[in-house]
Amino acid sequence: MKLFLDTAHLTEIQTMWDIGILDGVTTNPSLVAKEGRKFDDVLKEITALGIPSVSAEVVATDTDGMLAEGRRLREIHPSIYVKCPMTPAGLKATKILASEGTRVNMTLVFSANQALLAAKVGAAYVSPFIGRLDDISEVGMELIEDVVQIYRNYSFATEVLVASVRHPIHVLEAAKIGADICTMPYAVMEKLVQHPLTDIGLARFLADWQKVPKG
Ligand code: G3P
């Protein structure tokens, strides 16, 4: 499973990229707004790191507007995936952009039928938002199970990108189901690394090493 960071914060991206566990980055208008910087500048800096997949979202709500934004965004860098929302206009824009060779990440997906439609119009990624489903007392991960099964049934090439991830168990469950990608906040990726027994074990090894005769 590919691991993406769901952030527009360059330092966070740089840190995980340097460790070598990062496969891509997803952004959205809310995450970009938090940075207080120009969208294009942020995208140029992220792509300049060499990140192979960077999702950038359109904000137009009509197909023509999405097409204009999507075509502009893809010119910024070959690693850009254009995020289009799961609306009729977004589906139409995705089909056209995909036919032009642009890789589209269909976002704001909350049902398996929506995911089916995303695959049918040729989206490269589909982004079901599991945390927001959990927030309204639905089990978000069941949606991932359904989408993975449907895509396998028909051998769709669209990759399942688990989004709106809130904690490490989401990542674990997504991996067990066989989702293609999981995007997560920096704090969640940090927690994937950590285990208290690792810290205790290392401290004990280092303490014991002091007892080994040197020289
Ligand atoms: O980037 C889309 C998605 O991951 C947003 O997550 O936490 O705002 O529901 P969240």
XYZ file of C-alpha atoms and ligand atoms in Angstrom:
225
model
C 0.000 0.000 0.000
C 1.299 3.427 -0.920
C 1.504 5.947 1.907
C 0.599 9.563 1.181
C 0.628 12.618 3.411
C -2.569 14.671 3.499
C -0.961 18.071 3.958
C 0.338 21.138 2.164
C 3.011 21.751 4.807
C 6.426 21.550 3.153
C 8.418 20.697 6.293
C 6.135 17.750 7.074
C 6.464 16.474 3.516
C 10.236 16.972 3.470
C 10.626 15.073 6.764
C 8.782 11.943 5.615
C 10.303 12.122 2.135
C 13.790 12.182 3.650
C 13.010 9.131 5.819
C 11.938 7.341 2.639
C 8.421 6.203 3.538
C 6.443 8.718 1.485
C 4.868 7.828 -1.863
C 2.790 10.932 -2.493
C 0.923 13.959 -1.204
C -2.713 14.991 -1.274
C -3.870 18.547 -0.726
C -7.278 20.155 -0.615
C -8.423 23.793 -0.428
C -8.702 23.644 3.392
C -5.145 22.315 3.782
C -3.745 24.907 1.363
C -5.607 27.721 3.186
C -3.921 26.674 6.455
C -0.501 27.444 4.930
C -1.435 31.076 4.126
C 0.596 30.952 0.908
C -0.105 31.056 -2.833
C -1.390 27.711 -4.141
C 1.003 27.557 -7.112
C 4.028 28.354 -4.936
C 3.109 25.540 -2.544
C 2.606 23.076 -5.410
C 5.883 24.039 -7.082
C 7.825 23.518 -3.844
C 6.206 20.140 -3.120
C 6.743 18.821 -6.642
C 10.335 20.117 -6.657
C 11.127 17.630 -3.870
C 10.561 14.832 -6.381
C 7.312 13.523 -4.860
C 5.869 11.283 -7.616
C 2.177 12.016 -6.947
C 0.802 15.371 -5.766
C -2.958 15.922 -5.790
C -4.196 19.481 -6.348
C -7.897 20.283 -6.231
C -9.979 22.433 -8.562
C -12.397 24.875 -6.950
C -14.674 25.541 -9.936
C -18.076 23.873 -9.689
C -18.923 23.825 -13.413
C -17.311 21.497 -15.951
C -15.716 24.230 -18.069
C -14.224 25.851 -15.015
C -12.869 22.493 -13.769
C -11.369 21.783 -17.180
C -9.633 25.167 -17.288
C -8.265 24.741 -13.750
C -7.309 21.112 -14.294
C -5.440 21.874 -17.522
C -3.600 24.718 -15.798
C -2.702 22.619 -12.739
C -1.340 19.708 -14.758
C 1.048 22.092 -16.527
C 2.681 23.035 -13.222
C 4.444 19.664 -12.957
C 4.096 16.136 -14.417
C 3.532 14.750 -10.892
C 0.272 16.669 -10.443
C -2.968 14.709 -10.133
C -6.033 16.924 -10.551
C -8.698 16.518 -7.871
C -12.281 16.891 -9.094
C -15.309 16.633 -6.817
C -17.866 13.832 -7.123
C -20.618 15.837 -8.809
C -22.181 15.513 -12.277
C -19.932 18.368 -13.453
C -16.944 16.694 -11.803
C -17.652 13.361 -13.495
C -17.938 15.074 -16.872
C -14.703 17.006 -16.318
C -12.932 13.832 -15.160
C -13.923 11.945 -18.290
C -12.583 14.732 -20.530
C -9.400 15.304 -18.515
C -8.709 11.550 -18.395
C -9.164 11.307 -22.182
C -6.501 14.023 -22.503
C -4.098 11.992 -20.379
C -4.541 13.937 -17.145
C -4.649 11.787 -14.019
C -7.692 12.696 -11.950
C -8.302 12.027 -8.265
C -12.073 12.029 -7.693
C -12.676 13.420 -4.249
C -15.531 13.789 -1.755
C -16.654 10.206 -2.359
C -18.998 8.794 0.277
C -20.697 5.821 -1.399
C -19.706 2.734 -3.366
C -21.937 3.777 -6.254
C -20.097 7.088 -6.476
C -16.830 5.142 -6.580
C -18.227 2.948 -9.372
C -18.955 6.091 -11.399
C -15.477 7.493 -10.760
C -13.956 4.314 -12.206
C -16.278 4.379 -15.204
C -15.190 7.907 -16.212
C -11.532 6.923 -15.967
C -10.374 8.491 -12.694
C -6.835 7.482 -11.739
C -7.710 7.607 -8.034
C -10.953 7.524 -6.084
C -10.912 9.139 -2.634
C -13.526 7.792 -0.201
C -13.560 9.914 2.977
C -13.769 7.413 5.800
C -13.278 9.652 8.845
C -16.156 11.905 7.877
C -18.401 8.831 7.604
C -17.242 7.665 11.047
C -18.125 11.181 12.273
C -21.769 10.624 11.345
C -21.913 7.148 12.904
C -21.365 5.198 9.687
C -18.471 2.735 9.439
C -16.206 4.383 6.879
C -14.004 1.324 6.435
C -16.976 -0.716 5.164
C -17.035 1.637 2.191
C -13.401 0.773 1.450
C -14.245 -2.952 1.565
C -17.086 -2.402 -0.897
C -15.076 -0.261 -3.305
C -12.083 -2.637 -3.320
C -14.419 -5.572 -4.015
C -16.267 -3.772 -6.830
C -13.053 -2.658 -8.504
C -11.679 -6.207 -8.310
C -14.909 -7.628 -9.778
C -14.457 -5.551 -12.909
C -10.664 -5.116 -12.942
C -10.981 -1.325 -12.900
C -7.614 0.425 -13.101
C -8.721 3.183 -10.716
C -6.740 3.066 -7.472
C -8.529 3.257 -4.123
C -7.082 6.139 -2.099
C -8.331 5.976 1.485
C -8.823 9.577 2.653
C -10.018 11.402 5.755
C -7.849 9.090 7.836
C -7.783 9.957 11.539
C -5.666 7.308 13.320
C -3.256 4.376 12.756
C -6.025 1.739 12.956
C -7.522 3.267 9.804
C -4.175 2.659 8.061
C -3.951 -0.916 9.358
C -7.491 -1.769 8.280
C -7.001 -0.180 4.855
C -3.871 -2.301 4.341
C -5.662 -5.496 5.431
C -8.458 -4.810 2.962
C -5.918 -4.224 0.189
C -6.548 -0.562 -0.596
C -3.997 0.852 -3.007
C -3.162 4.080 -1.159
C -3.790 5.604 2.244
C -3.383 9.365 2.754
C -3.022 10.635 6.291
C -2.090 13.645 8.409
C 1.550 13.949 9.491
C 0.657 13.039 13.091
C -0.819 9.720 11.960
C 2.233 8.840 9.855
C 4.473 9.627 12.830
C 2.452 7.178 14.927
C 3.020 4.390 12.379
C 6.703 4.490 13.303
C 6.322 4.606 17.052
C 5.981 1.746 19.525
C 6.754 2.041 23.255
C 8.433 -1.379 23.319
C 10.805 -0.217 20.576
C 11.825 2.755 22.743
C 12.155 0.604 25.888
C 14.068 -2.081 24.009
C 16.489 0.411 22.482
C 17.129 2.087 25.847
C 17.861 -1.329 27.374
C 20.233 -2.358 24.571
C 22.133 0.932 24.873
C 22.351 0.620 28.664
C 23.640 -2.965 28.387
C 26.150 -1.905 25.731
C 27.773 0.335 28.355
C 28.611 -2.828 30.353
C 30.534 -4.379 27.433
C 34.320 -4.018 27.943
C 35.751 -1.575 25.429
C 39.172 -1.231 23.898
O -7.895 15.455 1.714
C -9.159 14.923 1.872
C -9.423 14.290 3.219
O -8.361 13.461 3.563
C -9.831 15.259 4.284
O -9.787 14.695 5.575
O -9.855 14.927 8.041
O -10.700 16.814 6.598
O -11.977 14.702 6.796
P -10.619 15.311 6.810
